[in-house]
Structures are given as structure tokens and as C-alpha cells.
Amino acid sequence: MSSAQKPAPAERQRDAARTRAEILAVATGEFARDGYAGARVDKIADLTRTTKRMIYYYFGGKEQLFTAVLEAAYSEIRQLEGDLDVEHLDPVAATRRLVELTFDHHEAHPDFIRLVSIENIHEAEHIIASEKLSRLGSPATDVLQRILESGRKAGLFHAEVDAIDVHAMISSFCFFRVSNRHTFGALFARDLVDPDSRDHYRNMLADMICAYLTSPPLHRDGEELS
Amino acid sequence: MSSAQKPAPAERQRDAARTRAEILAVATGEFARDGYAGARVDKIADLTRTTKRMIYYYFGGKEQLFTAVLEAAYSEIRQLEGDLDVEHLDPVAATRRLVELTFDHHEAHPDFIRLVSIENIHEAEHIIASEKLSRLGSPATDVLQRILESGRKAGLFHAEVDAIDVHAMISSFCFFRVSNRHTFGALFARDLVDPDSRDHYRNMLADMICAYLTSPPLHRDGEELS
DNA sequence: CCAGTAATGTACGAACTAGTACGTTACTTA
DNA sequence: TAAGTAACGTACTAGTTCGTACATTACTGG
């Protein structure tokens, strides 16, 4: 590694991978900050050590660049989810752990949250058009599926729980806490991402999810109030 | 009413209030659809019966128009919340009713959800700058506050519940279900706003909130895992 | 009924913005 | 080492887009 076999081209002047990666990183920040329409191709170029020409050279255009940003952001997330190992825990502890992981992840990646919000404004058109993103599964829901099943078998969880539903419940609070912190803070004078209340919200969500899973449902699905 | 006292100027050719309202209505749709940067002043003007000149005449500019759109949207919401009357119900039923109202409201106002998402991308700068929106209180949290207090006194709810926290929990799911339906649908092949699953999600959220309020907390706030 | 003003329309411009034509240089490999 | 190509830079353009100067008309109070 340290041997100077290759004379360590201390500063390569031409490095396709690096240039591409730098554009992607800068674009991620700019799109997350200003939205798709608000982001400026010229500004993204200015923030890199290269020029606008290279954006078109590597990505083709603004739209494809945005798709590439989304693909990279989602890939990173899914990779982290894949490393998750909670199978050795009991169902309640495993659920708690999964909640905490989602909570921590969303908190640590506000740019990702913003990109997802922006993509929703565009009705997910880039995700739908992206083969790469369509192929991407979701390790989180697979893990959750197994946790819930074992919890049900052990008689700890009630029958109606569905993995994707529970994932939606967990995600919604973790996502909202970050995505809507500005309007919520402005209107209710409470900073949902205040570090001092972090543990409080983390525990609250885990409590709520576990309370839901372990309490018998109060209603009955399909019930009609005629 | 029907008498022709005023000869019913069947079509007034000049009507400030109407022109202003029409611009606001069209702008709401356009901003919600395309975001702040994506919306076009010229297009908004074209969709009204008047011209771009009037947008600047009545609102001053694109930025102020967006603020006016937000103000109108929030005002409408707050008015609806104010009509809410659940004080005669027992705490659990009242909570359930409040959840259902939020759920129904968010579902019925996707444009509002999109505007709030967009405003969060802009870090709530328009809300913060708007006197009108700063003064706007929140009837929903006031009502919730009273429900929770009576539930606590009756020994039904545990001690840690806070009105704004519970409001955040309720809002997050109702909001996420609408705001993120596109990415969620694309990635998990599940339409959260499918009419067929509406009752299911509505009941699920109410069950979860009530389960949380009535179950003792599993952790302890302030607990340190050293 | 007439003068003043609120309301409205037209036409235009300056700045911006995505994208490209064309030229150049560093690196590789035959 | 020479030639080919991948990587990169400059300068420009066509089309937008917000905003406004200027002109005009409908309505109303005196």
C-alpha cells in the first residue's frame, strides 16, 4: 500500500471517477437545498473543480443528474439497512432496535429526507423511471416481516400487524420530525430536532410502536358504521 | 334577495375582490403542483381571466404571492379546526375523533400538504416572515391539551403525554401518508391513499395513538445507558 | 355628468439558464 | 514514440422568466 510501486501520482490531473463523484456530491447538496427547479446547473458546476461541460459529459443533463443523485442516496440507505442484525433479539427488543435505527438514520441524513420530499413533489417520476431504483428492494421491511412473525407466534403481538404498515408508521414519525421541523417549529414553537429532546422522541416512538403491536385492536377491520 | 334592487350587475367587468381571489386560487394550484421555483408567474396569469400585471398590482411579486397562498391555506385549516367539538366525549373517544378529523382533513387537502412540504424545503421562511401566520394559534393542540388532561385525571392516560408531542405523532402519519405516497408507492408497491385501505389506516392510527396513551411507558425519560 | 382614481391591458427588457459547438490536453497502448 | 481517445475547458446561444414602463378604461363621488 505504502510502497511507491506506482509513483503515487500525488495529484492526478485527470480522474474520471473522482470528477464524477465530486459532481454527484455537490449536486446532492444543491438539489437538497433548492429543489429540482431551484437548483442551478451553473452553480453546481462552480462548486466543483470542473466545469458545467462535465455535468453534461458524465450525466447528460440536469434531469439525469437528479436521478443519479437519488439513486446514489437510496443506494447508501439500503446498504446501511442491509447491515442491520436484530434476529437474535426478542421481538419487542428487536422492534425497538429497528425503530431506533430508522430514527437515527433519518436524523443523520437530512439531505436524504429533503431529496425524498422533493421527489414526492415530482410524484416520484424519477424513481419510477429508474431501473436501478425499481430493482432496489427493502431490507428493512424484510427484517421487520420476520420480527413481526416471530412476535405473533410467541403470542406477544396481535394478529393484524402488517410489516409494510408498521414500517409506514415508524417512517412517518422519523421522516416528519426532520422534513417538517421548520414549519412545525415556526407554528408550535417546538424544535423537534433539538438534541435535548432527542432521547425523549426516540423512546416515545419506540413505546408507541410497541404499545400498538402488543395491545389488542380496539376496532374491527371491515366494520361498517351504517 | 331576489328583488332587483340593485339591477344585479350580472357580469361586473371590474371586481377587485374577485380578481384577487382568482389569482390566489390559481396560484395555490400552481405552487402546489410545481413548487415555488418551478411555478411560473406567466402561467399563473394565463390561467386566470386577467393578466400578469394584476399579480404585481395586488400582491407585489412572486414571493409575496406565495406567502399569500400559504396564509390563505393555513387560515382555512385553522378555521376548520376551530369548529371541532369533542368536549362532551370521553377522553378515548375524543382522541379517536380528533385523529379521524386530522386524518380526513389531510386526505381531503393534498394541495395544502404539498404547500407545507414546499415551505419546509424553504425552511419556513415565509411563515416566519408573515405576521398573520405568526399570530395564528392552533385550536387543535388546545383541544388536545384538554382531552389529555381529563384523561390523565380519570386515570386512563399515563403521565408523560404532552399535547404537542401527541399532535406531532398524529400529524406525522396523516401527513406522511399523503406527502410521501408517491415514493412510498413506487418503492413498496403500496398505495397509502387507496380508498379501499382508507378505513384500515384510519383505525390503525387511532388504535396506535390510544394504545400509546393508555399503556404505561416501557422506558423512563432521562434514563442514561452508560 | 364629469373628473379623478382604482383597476386593467400591452408590450417590452434585462437577466438568467439549460444546453452545445468547438477546441485542447493528458493519458494510454500498440 | 506516435497516434488515438478519454477527459476537460471556453465561449456562446436560444429560449425563458420575472418584473415594469406606459397606456387605457370602467366605475364612483361630488
Short mmCIF file of C-alpha atoms (C1' of nucleotides) in Angstrom, two decimals:
data_model
loop_
_atom_site.label_atom_id
_atom_site.label_comp_id
_atom_site.label_asym_id
_atom_site.label_seq_id
_atom_site.Cartn_x
_atom_site.Cartn_y
_atom_site.Cartn_z
CA MET A 1 0.00 0.00 0.00
CA SER A 2 2.59 2.46 1.14
CA SER A 3 5.26 1.29 -1.31
CA ALA A 4 5.73 3.66 -4.21
CA GLN A 5 5.19 0.98 -6.81
CA LYS A 6 3.13 3.38 -8.73
CA PRO A 7 4.88 6.66 -8.04
CA ALA A 8 1.77 7.82 -6.26
CA PRO A 9 0.50 10.31 -8.84
CA ALA A 10 0.12 12.70 -5.95
CA GLU A 11 -2.33 14.82 -7.86
CA ARG A 12 -3.78 13.22 -10.87
CA GLN A 13 -4.95 15.92 -13.11
CA ARG A 14 -7.44 13.73 -14.83
CA ASP A 15 -9.62 11.36 -12.85
CA ALA A 16 -12.95 10.44 -14.29
CA ALA A 17 -14.24 8.67 -11.19
CA ARG A 18 -13.28 11.49 -8.92
CA THR A 19 -14.76 14.18 -11.14
CA ARG A 20 -18.00 12.26 -11.44
CA ALA A 21 -18.16 11.68 -7.71
CA GLU A 22 -17.49 15.31 -6.95
CA ILE A 23 -20.26 16.48 -9.25
CA LEU A 24 -22.62 13.99 -7.63
CA ALA A 25 -21.75 15.13 -4.12
CA VAL A 26 -22.15 18.81 -4.92
CA ALA A 27 -25.37 18.18 -6.84
CA THR A 28 -26.80 16.26 -3.88
CA GLY A 29 -26.31 19.28 -1.65
CA GLU A 30 -27.66 21.75 -4.17
CA PHE A 31 -30.75 19.75 -5.12
CA ALA A 32 -31.47 19.08 -1.46
CA ARG A 33 -31.11 22.76 -0.64
CA ASP A 34 -33.02 24.33 -3.52
CA GLY A 35 -35.20 21.63 -5.02
CA TYR A 36 -35.04 20.41 -8.58
CA ALA A 37 -36.26 23.58 -10.29
CA GLY A 38 -34.47 25.82 -7.82
CA ALA A 39 -31.05 24.21 -8.23
CA ARG A 40 -28.78 25.76 -10.85
CA VAL A 41 -26.58 23.72 -13.13
CA ASP A 42 -24.12 26.61 -13.33
CA LYS A 43 -23.86 26.83 -9.58
CA ILE A 44 -23.33 23.11 -9.17
CA ALA A 45 -20.51 23.37 -11.72
CA ASP A 46 -18.98 26.36 -9.94
CA LEU A 47 -18.87 24.45 -6.67
CA THR A 48 -16.81 21.70 -8.25
CA ARG A 49 -13.27 21.94 -9.52
CA THR A 50 -14.54 21.22 -13.00
CA THR A 51 -16.96 22.89 -15.40
CA LYS A 52 -20.54 22.61 -16.49
CA ARG A 53 -19.39 20.79 -19.58
CA MET A 54 -18.51 17.79 -17.43
CA ILE A 55 -22.00 17.54 -15.98
CA TYR A 56 -23.32 17.01 -19.47
CA TYR A 57 -20.38 14.79 -20.32
CA TYR A 58 -20.99 12.41 -17.42
CA PHE A 59 -24.70 12.66 -16.75
CA GLY A 60 -26.33 14.01 -19.87
CA GLY A 61 -28.40 16.77 -18.32
CA LYS A 62 -30.00 18.25 -15.24
CA GLU A 63 -32.76 15.68 -15.10
CA GLN A 64 -30.41 12.70 -15.34
CA LEU A 65 -28.15 14.28 -12.77
CA PHE A 66 -31.04 14.48 -10.35
CA THR A 67 -31.91 10.86 -10.98
CA ALA A 68 -28.28 9.89 -10.36
CA VAL A 69 -28.35 11.83 -7.09
CA LEU A 70 -31.48 9.98 -6.00
CA GLU A 71 -30.03 6.62 -6.98
CA ALA A 72 -26.86 7.25 -5.01
CA ALA A 73 -28.77 8.46 -1.95
CA TYR A 74 -31.14 5.49 -1.89
CA SER A 75 -28.33 3.01 -2.50
CA GLU A 76 -26.44 4.29 0.51
CA ILE A 77 -29.50 3.93 2.71
CA ARG A 78 -30.32 0.44 1.56
CA GLN A 79 -26.75 -0.64 2.18
CA LEU A 80 -26.97 0.55 5.78
CA GLU A 81 -30.28 -1.21 6.25
CA GLY A 82 -28.72 -4.41 4.96
CA ASP A 83 -26.13 -4.38 7.75
CA LEU A 84 -28.90 -4.48 10.32
CA ASP A 85 -28.79 -7.58 12.55
CA VAL A 86 -31.52 -7.94 15.14
CA GLU A 87 -32.55 -11.56 14.64
CA HIS A 88 -31.03 -12.67 17.93
CA LEU A 89 -33.19 -10.28 19.98
CA ASP A 90 -36.67 -10.98 21.29
CA PRO A 91 -39.47 -9.47 19.17
CA VAL A 92 -40.08 -6.41 21.33
CA ALA A 93 -36.40 -5.57 21.71
CA ALA A 94 -35.82 -6.18 18.00
CA THR A 95 -38.68 -3.86 17.08
CA ARG A 96 -37.31 -1.23 19.42
CA ARG A 97 -33.90 -1.56 17.84
CA LEU A 98 -35.33 -1.19 14.34
CA VAL A 99 -37.23 1.92 15.38
CA GLU A 100 -34.07 3.42 16.83
CA LEU A 101 -32.09 2.66 13.70
CA THR A 102 -34.64 4.36 11.47
CA PHE A 103 -34.83 7.27 13.88
CA ASP A 104 -31.07 7.71 13.99
CA HIS A 105 -30.69 7.30 10.28
CA HIS A 106 -33.24 9.92 9.32
CA GLU A 107 -31.82 12.34 11.83
CA ALA A 108 -28.32 11.86 10.43
CA HIS A 109 -29.34 12.33 6.79
CA PRO A 110 -31.42 15.48 6.42
CA ASP A 111 -30.32 15.87 2.79
CA PHE A 112 -31.81 12.48 2.00
CA ILE A 113 -35.08 13.49 3.65
CA ARG A 114 -35.19 16.68 1.61
CA LEU A 115 -34.48 14.81 -1.62
CA VAL A 116 -37.32 12.42 -0.90
CA SER A 117 -39.66 15.32 -0.17
CA ILE A 118 -38.64 16.92 -3.45
CA GLU A 119 -39.10 13.68 -5.33
CA ASN A 120 -42.62 13.45 -3.92
CA ILE A 121 -43.42 16.91 -5.23
CA HIS A 122 -42.49 15.45 -8.60
CA GLU A 123 -44.72 12.45 -7.94
CA ALA A 124 -41.79 10.04 -7.84
CA GLU A 125 -41.31 10.28 -11.58
CA HIS A 126 -37.56 9.76 -11.38
CA ILE A 127 -37.84 6.71 -9.16
CA ILE A 128 -40.45 5.20 -11.43
CA ALA A 129 -38.27 5.82 -14.49
CA SER A 130 -35.11 4.47 -12.86
CA GLU A 131 -34.38 0.79 -13.40
CA LYS A 132 -31.81 0.85 -10.66
CA LEU A 133 -34.26 2.19 -8.09
CA SER A 134 -37.04 -0.13 -9.20
CA ARG A 135 -34.80 -3.14 -8.63
CA LEU A 136 -33.79 -1.90 -5.18
CA GLY A 137 -35.64 -3.92 -2.56
CA SER A 138 -36.07 -3.00 1.05
CA PRO A 139 -34.08 -4.93 3.66
CA ALA A 140 -35.85 -3.03 6.43
CA THR A 141 -39.29 -4.41 5.65
CA ASP A 142 -37.91 -7.92 5.18
CA VAL A 143 -36.34 -7.83 8.62
CA LEU A 144 -39.49 -6.34 10.09
CA GLN A 145 -41.57 -9.05 8.48
CA ARG A 146 -39.59 -11.73 10.32
CA ILE A 147 -39.67 -9.87 13.62
CA LEU A 148 -43.42 -9.46 13.45
CA GLU A 149 -44.00 -13.07 12.54
CA SER A 150 -41.98 -14.37 15.46
CA GLY A 151 -43.76 -11.92 17.74
CA ARG A 152 -47.09 -13.16 16.53
CA LYS A 153 -46.12 -16.80 17.01
CA ALA A 154 -44.94 -16.05 20.54
CA GLY A 155 -48.32 -14.54 21.28
CA LEU A 156 -46.79 -11.15 22.01
CA PHE A 157 -48.18 -9.26 19.02
CA HIS A 158 -51.78 -9.21 17.90
CA ALA A 159 -52.82 -10.65 14.56
CA GLU A 160 -53.43 -7.59 12.43
CA VAL A 161 -49.89 -6.30 12.19
CA ASP A 162 -48.50 -5.96 8.68
CA ALA A 163 -44.83 -5.28 8.04
CA ILE A 164 -45.26 -2.54 5.45
CA ASP A 165 -47.90 -0.83 7.59
CA VAL A 166 -45.65 -0.86 10.64
CA HIS A 167 -42.78 0.39 8.50
CA ALA A 168 -45.00 3.26 7.37
CA MET A 169 -45.85 4.11 10.98
CA ILE A 170 -42.21 4.14 12.01
CA SER A 171 -41.03 6.03 8.95
CA SER A 172 -43.75 8.62 9.13
CA PHE A 173 -42.70 9.94 12.52
CA CYS A 174 -38.96 9.73 11.83
CA PHE A 175 -39.43 11.41 8.46
CA PHE A 176 -41.86 14.09 9.62
CA ARG A 177 -39.66 15.04 12.54
CA VAL A 178 -36.94 16.04 10.08
CA SER A 179 -38.89 17.06 6.99
CA ASN A 180 -41.41 19.28 8.78
CA ARG A 181 -39.25 20.61 11.55
CA HIS A 182 -39.26 24.12 10.14
CA THR A 183 -43.00 24.65 9.77
CA PHE A 184 -43.70 22.73 12.96
CA GLY A 185 -41.14 24.79 14.83
CA ALA A 186 -42.49 28.04 13.47
CA LEU A 187 -46.11 27.22 14.29
CA PHE A 188 -45.82 25.35 17.60
CA ALA A 189 -42.61 26.86 18.96
CA ARG A 190 -41.07 23.44 19.40
CA ASP A 191 -37.91 22.20 17.73
CA LEU A 192 -38.47 18.52 17.01
CA VAL A 193 -34.77 18.02 16.30
CA ASP A 194 -33.49 19.73 19.40
CA PRO A 195 -30.67 17.47 20.68
CA ASP A 196 -32.02 17.79 24.21
CA SER A 197 -35.30 16.14 23.27
CA ARG A 198 -33.77 13.53 21.02
CA ASP A 199 -33.91 10.67 23.52
CA HIS A 200 -37.41 11.67 24.54
CA TYR A 201 -38.75 11.35 20.99
CA ARG A 202 -36.76 8.23 20.30
CA ASN A 203 -38.24 6.50 23.33
CA MET A 204 -41.68 7.88 22.66
CA LEU A 205 -41.83 6.43 19.18
CA ALA A 206 -40.50 3.04 20.30
CA ASP A 207 -43.05 3.00 23.13
CA MET A 208 -45.85 3.85 20.77
CA ILE A 209 -44.96 1.21 18.20
CA CYS A 210 -44.56 -1.47 20.86
CA ALA A 211 -47.78 -0.41 22.56
CA TYR A 212 -49.58 -0.77 19.25
CA LEU A 213 -48.11 -4.19 18.50
CA THR A 214 -48.87 -5.61 21.92
CA SER A 215 -52.31 -4.09 22.53
CA PRO A 216 -55.37 -5.78 21.10
CA PRO A 217 -57.01 -3.63 18.42
CA LEU A 218 -60.00 -1.65 19.65
CA HIS A 219 -61.90 -1.70 16.41
CA ARG A 220 -62.52 -4.42 13.85
CA ASP A 221 -61.35 -4.11 10.25
CA GLY A 222 -64.11 -4.05 7.70
CA GLU A 223 -66.55 -2.81 10.29
CA GLU A 224 -69.22 -0.61 8.76
CA LEU A 225 -70.86 2.27 10.59
CA SER A 226 -74.10 2.38 8.65
CA MET B 1 -82.57 38.81 -2.06
CA SER B 2 -84.31 38.09 -5.33
CA SER B 3 -85.63 41.61 -5.82
CA ALA B 4 -83.74 43.60 -8.40
CA GLN B 5 -82.96 46.45 -6.10
CA LYS B 6 -79.50 46.59 -7.46
CA PRO B 7 -80.02 45.59 -11.07
CA ALA B 8 -77.70 42.65 -10.46
CA PRO B 9 -74.66 43.75 -12.46
CA ALA B 10 -74.76 40.32 -13.98
CA GLU B 11 -71.15 40.45 -15.03
CA ARG B 12 -69.12 43.12 -13.45
CA GLN B 13 -66.20 43.76 -15.61
CA ARG B 14 -64.13 45.08 -12.78
CA ASP B 15 -64.13 43.33 -9.45
CA ALA B 16 -61.04 43.68 -7.31
CA ALA B 17 -62.03 41.04 -4.77
CA ARG B 18 -62.87 38.51 -7.40
CA THR B 19 -59.71 39.10 -9.41
CA ARG B 20 -57.58 38.82 -6.31
CA ALA B 21 -59.33 35.64 -5.22
CA GLU B 22 -58.98 34.08 -8.64
CA ILE B 23 -55.26 34.78 -8.75
CA LEU B 24 -54.90 33.28 -5.29
CA ALA B 25 -56.81 30.14 -6.21
CA VAL B 26 -54.84 29.56 -9.39
CA ALA B 27 -51.54 30.32 -7.66
CA THR B 28 -52.36 27.80 -4.93
CA GLY B 29 -52.70 25.06 -7.50
CA GLU B 30 -49.61 26.05 -9.44
CA PHE B 31 -47.33 26.43 -6.43
CA ALA B 32 -48.61 23.15 -5.02
CA ARG B 33 -48.01 21.41 -8.31
CA ASP B 34 -44.59 22.77 -9.25
CA GLY B 35 -43.06 24.18 -6.09
CA TYR B 36 -42.02 27.77 -5.58
CA ALA B 37 -39.16 27.85 -8.06
CA GLY B 38 -40.96 25.61 -10.51
CA ALA B 39 -44.15 27.67 -10.65
CA ARG B 40 -44.32 30.29 -13.40
CA VAL B 41 -45.80 33.72 -12.89
CA ASP B 42 -46.75 33.87 -16.55
CA LYS B 43 -48.58 30.58 -16.37
CA ILE B 44 -50.49 31.57 -13.27
CA ALA B 45 -51.56 34.72 -15.08
CA ASP B 46 -52.60 32.76 -18.16
CA LEU B 47 -54.82 30.50 -16.07
CA THR B 48 -56.77 33.47 -14.76
CA ARG B 49 -59.04 35.74 -16.72
CA THR B 50 -56.69 38.61 -16.02
CA THR B 51 -53.05 39.35 -16.75
CA LYS B 52 -49.69 39.15 -15.04
CA ARG B 53 -49.88 42.84 -14.37
CA MET B 54 -52.59 42.19 -11.80
CA ILE B 55 -50.43 39.76 -9.84
CA TYR B 56 -47.95 42.55 -9.26
CA TYR B 57 -50.74 45.05 -8.69
CA TYR B 58 -52.37 43.02 -5.93
CA PHE B 59 -49.52 41.04 -4.42
CA GLY B 60 -46.31 42.78 -5.33
CA GLY B 61 -44.37 39.82 -6.65
CA LYS B 62 -43.93 36.09 -6.82
CA GLU B 63 -42.60 35.80 -3.28
CA GLN B 64 -45.44 37.77 -1.73
CA LEU B 65 -47.93 35.79 -3.79
CA PHE B 66 -46.57 32.58 -2.35
CA THR B 67 -46.82 33.97 1.16
CA ALA B 68 -50.42 34.99 0.49
CA VAL B 69 -51.17 31.47 -0.75
CA LEU B 70 -49.73 29.99 2.43
CA GLU B 71 -51.64 32.42 4.61
CA ALA B 72 -54.91 31.59 2.92
CA ALA B 73 -54.30 27.84 3.11
CA TYR B 74 -53.41 27.88 6.80
CA SER B 75 -56.29 30.18 7.65
CA GLU B 76 -58.76 27.80 6.10
CA ILE B 77 -57.35 24.88 8.07
CA ARG B 78 -57.37 26.69 11.36
CA GLN B 79 -60.95 27.72 10.82
CA LEU B 80 -61.97 24.09 10.34
CA GLU B 81 -60.08 23.05 13.44
CA GLY B 82 -61.89 25.74 15.40
CA ASP B 83 -65.25 24.16 14.60
CA LEU B 84 -64.16 20.96 16.28
CA ASP B 85 -66.33 19.99 19.26
CA VAL B 86 -65.36 16.86 21.17
CA GLU B 87 -65.54 18.10 24.75
CA HIS B 88 -68.64 16.06 25.50
CA LEU B 89 -66.95 12.73 24.63
CA ASP B 90 -64.90 10.58 26.99
CA PRO B 91 -61.13 11.01 26.60
CA VAL B 92 -60.52 7.94 24.45
CA ALA B 93 -63.43 8.63 22.13
CA ALA B 94 -62.46 12.29 21.92
CA THR B 95 -58.88 11.38 20.99
CA ARG B 96 -60.15 8.99 18.38
CA ARG B 97 -62.39 11.66 16.94
CA LEU B 98 -59.51 14.14 16.79
CA VAL B 99 -57.33 11.60 15.00
CA GLU B 100 -60.06 10.94 12.47
CA LEU B 101 -60.55 14.63 11.85
CA THR B 102 -56.86 15.19 11.17
CA PHE B 103 -56.77 12.09 9.01
CA ASP B 104 -59.77 13.17 6.96
CA HIS B 105 -58.57 16.71 6.66
CA HIS B 106 -55.13 15.85 5.33
CA GLU B 107 -56.57 13.38 2.90
CA ALA B 108 -59.02 15.96 1.61
CA HIS B 109 -56.38 18.70 1.15
CA PRO B 110 -53.41 17.32 -0.78
CA ASP B 111 -52.58 20.79 -2.10
CA PHE B 112 -52.15 22.02 1.44
CA ILE B 113 -49.85 19.11 2.23
CA ARG B 114 -47.74 19.90 -0.82
CA LEU B 115 -47.54 23.58 0.08
CA VAL B 116 -46.34 22.70 3.56
CA SER B 117 -43.73 20.33 2.13
CA ILE B 118 -42.56 23.08 -0.19
CA GLU B 119 -42.45 25.60 2.62
CA ASN B 120 -40.27 23.20 4.60
CA ILE B 121 -37.82 23.00 1.72
CA HIS B 122 -37.60 26.76 2.13
CA GLU B 123 -37.10 26.33 5.86
CA ALA B 124 -40.39 28.01 6.71
CA GLU B 125 -39.01 31.42 5.77
CA HIS B 126 -42.37 32.70 4.58
CA ILE B 127 -44.20 31.59 7.71
CA ILE B 128 -41.56 33.17 9.90
CA ALA B 129 -41.75 36.44 7.96
CA SER B 130 -45.56 36.52 7.99
CA GLU B 131 -47.18 38.39 10.84
CA LYS B 132 -50.50 36.84 10.02
CA LEU B 133 -49.17 33.30 10.28
CA SER B 134 -47.20 34.03 13.42
CA ARG B 135 -50.33 35.22 15.18
CA LEU B 136 -52.29 32.15 14.07
CA GLY B 137 -52.66 29.85 17.04
CA SER B 138 -53.59 26.21 16.90
CA PRO B 139 -57.06 25.20 18.08
CA ALA B 140 -56.19 21.53 17.57
CA THR B 141 -53.48 21.46 20.22
CA ASP B 142 -55.63 23.45 22.63
CA VAL B 143 -58.42 20.92 22.33
CA LEU B 144 -55.96 18.06 22.61
CA GLN B 145 -54.48 19.62 25.72
CA ARG B 146 -57.85 19.50 27.46
CA ILE B 147 -58.63 15.97 26.29
CA LEU B 148 -55.31 14.68 27.60
CA GLU B 149 -55.68 16.43 30.92
CA SER B 150 -59.11 14.94 31.56
CA GLY B 151 -57.80 11.54 30.51
CA ARG B 152 -54.94 11.84 32.93
CA LYS B 153 -57.23 12.90 35.77
CA ALA B 154 -59.53 9.96 35.05
CA GLY B 155 -56.54 7.65 35.35
CA LEU B 156 -56.95 6.46 31.76
CA PHE B 157 -53.81 8.05 30.29
CA HIS B 158 -50.31 7.77 31.72
CA ALA B 159 -48.47 10.82 32.99
CA GLU B 160 -45.96 11.55 30.25
CA VAL B 161 -48.31 12.58 27.50
CA ASP B 162 -47.78 16.05 26.10
CA ALA B 163 -50.29 17.68 23.78
CA ILE B 164 -47.81 18.97 21.20
CA ASP B 165 -45.99 15.62 21.14
CA VAL B 166 -49.22 13.73 20.59
CA HIS B 167 -50.20 16.22 17.93
CA ALA B 168 -46.87 15.54 16.21
CA MET B 169 -47.48 11.80 16.31
CA ILE B 170 -50.94 12.15 14.81
CA SER B 171 -49.89 14.68 12.20
CA SER B 172 -46.83 12.76 11.13
CA PHE B 173 -48.74 9.72 9.97
CA CYS B 174 -51.59 11.69 8.40
CA PHE B 175 -49.13 13.97 6.67
CA PHE B 176 -46.71 11.27 5.53
CA ARG B 177 -49.48 9.17 4.10
CA VAL B 178 -50.31 11.98 1.67
CA SER B 179 -46.96 13.72 1.22
CA ASN B 180 -44.91 10.56 0.63
CA ARG B 181 -47.44 8.45 -1.12
CA HIS B 182 -45.60 8.60 -4.43
CA THR B 183 -42.16 7.47 -3.29
CA PHE B 184 -43.68 5.01 -0.84
CA GLY B 185 -45.91 3.59 -3.52
CA ALA B 186 -43.06 3.30 -6.00
CA LEU B 187 -40.73 1.59 -3.54
CA PHE B 188 -43.09 -0.64 -1.57
CA ALA B 189 -45.80 -1.20 -4.15
CA ARG B 190 -48.46 0.01 -1.75
CA ASP B 191 -50.78 2.96 -2.28
CA LEU B 192 -51.27 4.55 1.13
CA VAL B 193 -54.17 6.63 -0.20
CA ASP B 194 -56.02 3.80 -1.85
CA PRO B 195 -59.68 4.35 -0.93
CA ASP B 196 -60.04 0.64 -0.13
CA SER B 197 -57.49 0.86 2.67
CA ARG B 198 -58.64 4.19 4.00
CA ASP B 199 -60.65 2.81 6.92
CA HIS B 200 -57.87 0.38 7.73
CA TYR B 201 -55.29 3.16 8.13
CA ARG B 202 -57.71 5.44 9.90
CA ASN B 203 -58.44 2.79 12.51
CA MET B 204 -54.83 1.74 12.74
CA LEU B 205 -53.66 5.22 13.62
CA ALA B 206 -56.42 5.76 16.15
CA ASP B 207 -55.61 2.37 17.73
CA MET B 208 -51.93 3.22 17.90
CA ILE B 209 -52.44 6.62 19.49
CA CYS B 210 -54.88 5.25 22.04
CA ALA B 211 -52.62 2.28 22.77
CA TYR B 212 -49.79 4.69 23.44
CA LEU B 213 -51.84 6.95 25.70
CA THR B 214 -53.25 4.10 27.77
CA SER B 215 -50.15 1.88 28.04
CA PRO B 216 -47.58 2.60 30.71
CA PRO B 217 -44.28 3.73 29.16
CA LEU B 218 -41.68 0.98 28.89
CA HIS B 219 -38.68 3.21 29.34
CA ARG B 220 -38.01 6.07 31.69
CA ASP B 221 -37.29 9.58 30.45
CA GLY B 222 -33.87 10.85 31.29
CA GLU B 223 -32.59 7.32 31.62
CA GLU B 224 -28.96 7.04 30.63
CA LEU B 225 -27.44 3.95 29.10
CA SER B 226 -23.87 4.46 30.24
"C1'" DC C 1 -72.38 64.42 -15.52
"C1'" DC C 2 -67.72 64.84 -15.08
"C1'" DA C 3 -63.35 64.38 -13.05
"C1'" DG C 4 -60.47 61.53 -10.52
"C1'" DT C 5 -58.90 57.18 -9.34
"C1'" DA C 6 -58.98 52.19 -8.95
"C1'" DA C 7 -58.47 48.54 -11.95
"C1'" DT C 8 -56.78 46.60 -16.03
"C1'" DG C 9 -54.18 45.58 -20.53
"C1'" DT C 10 -49.97 45.71 -23.78
"C1'" DA C 11 -45.55 45.50 -24.90
"C1'" DC C 12 -41.11 45.23 -23.71
"C1'" DG C 13 -36.47 44.42 -21.47
"C1'" DA C 14 -32.68 42.77 -18.64
"C1'" DA C 15 -31.06 38.93 -16.51
"C1'" DC C 16 -30.84 34.36 -16.20
"C1'" DT C 17 -30.41 29.33 -17.54
"C1'" DA C 18 -30.05 24.87 -19.72
"C1'" DG C 19 -27.61 23.18 -23.11
"C1'" DT C 20 -23.96 22.93 -27.05
"C1'" DA C 21 -20.30 23.75 -30.77
"C1'" DC C 22 -15.76 23.70 -30.98
"C1'" DG C 23 -11.21 23.40 -29.47
"C1'" DT C 24 -7.49 21.48 -26.37
"C1'" DT C 25 -4.74 18.46 -23.42
"C1'" DA C 26 -3.38 14.44 -20.74
"C1'" DC C 27 -3.07 9.72 -20.74
"C1'" DT C 28 -2.70 5.01 -22.83
"C1'" DT C 29 -1.38 1.46 -25.80
"C1'" DA C 30 0.13 -0.55 -29.99
"C1'" DT D 1 7.09 7.09 -29.65
"C1'" DA D 2 3.27 8.18 -32.19
"C1'" DA D 3 -1.43 8.14 -32.64
"C1'" DG D 4 -5.82 7.68 -30.84
"C1'" DT D 5 -9.06 8.64 -27.42
"C1'" DA D 6 -10.90 9.86 -22.96
"C1'" DA D 7 -11.24 13.86 -20.26
"C1'" DC D 8 -11.63 18.54 -19.97
"C1'" DG D 9 -12.24 23.93 -20.92
"C1'" DT D 10 -14.17 28.20 -23.28
"C1'" DA D 11 -17.36 30.74 -25.26
"C1'" DC D 12 -21.58 31.16 -26.94
"C1'" DT D 13 -26.82 30.85 -27.91
"C1'" DA D 14 -31.66 30.25 -27.96
"C1'" DG D 15 -35.27 30.40 -25.09
"C1'" DT D 16 -37.18 31.67 -20.62
"C1'" DT D 17 -38.79 34.33 -16.83
"C1'" DC D 18 -39.55 37.90 -13.51
"C1'" DG D 19 -40.63 42.32 -13.47
"C1'" DT D 20 -42.08 47.11 -15.25
"C1'" DA D 21 -43.00 51.42 -18.13
"C1'" DC D 22 -46.71 53.15 -20.28
"C1'" DA D 23 -51.33 53.39 -21.95
"C1'" DT D 24 -56.29 52.76 -21.17
"C1'" DT D 25 -60.87 52.01 -19.36
"C1'" DA D 26 -64.58 51.34 -16.01
"C1'" DC D 27 -66.52 52.91 -12.01
"C1'" DT D 28 -67.79 56.43 -8.33
"C1'" DG D 29 -68.21 60.53 -5.50
"C1'" DG D 30 -69.18 65.25 -5.64
#
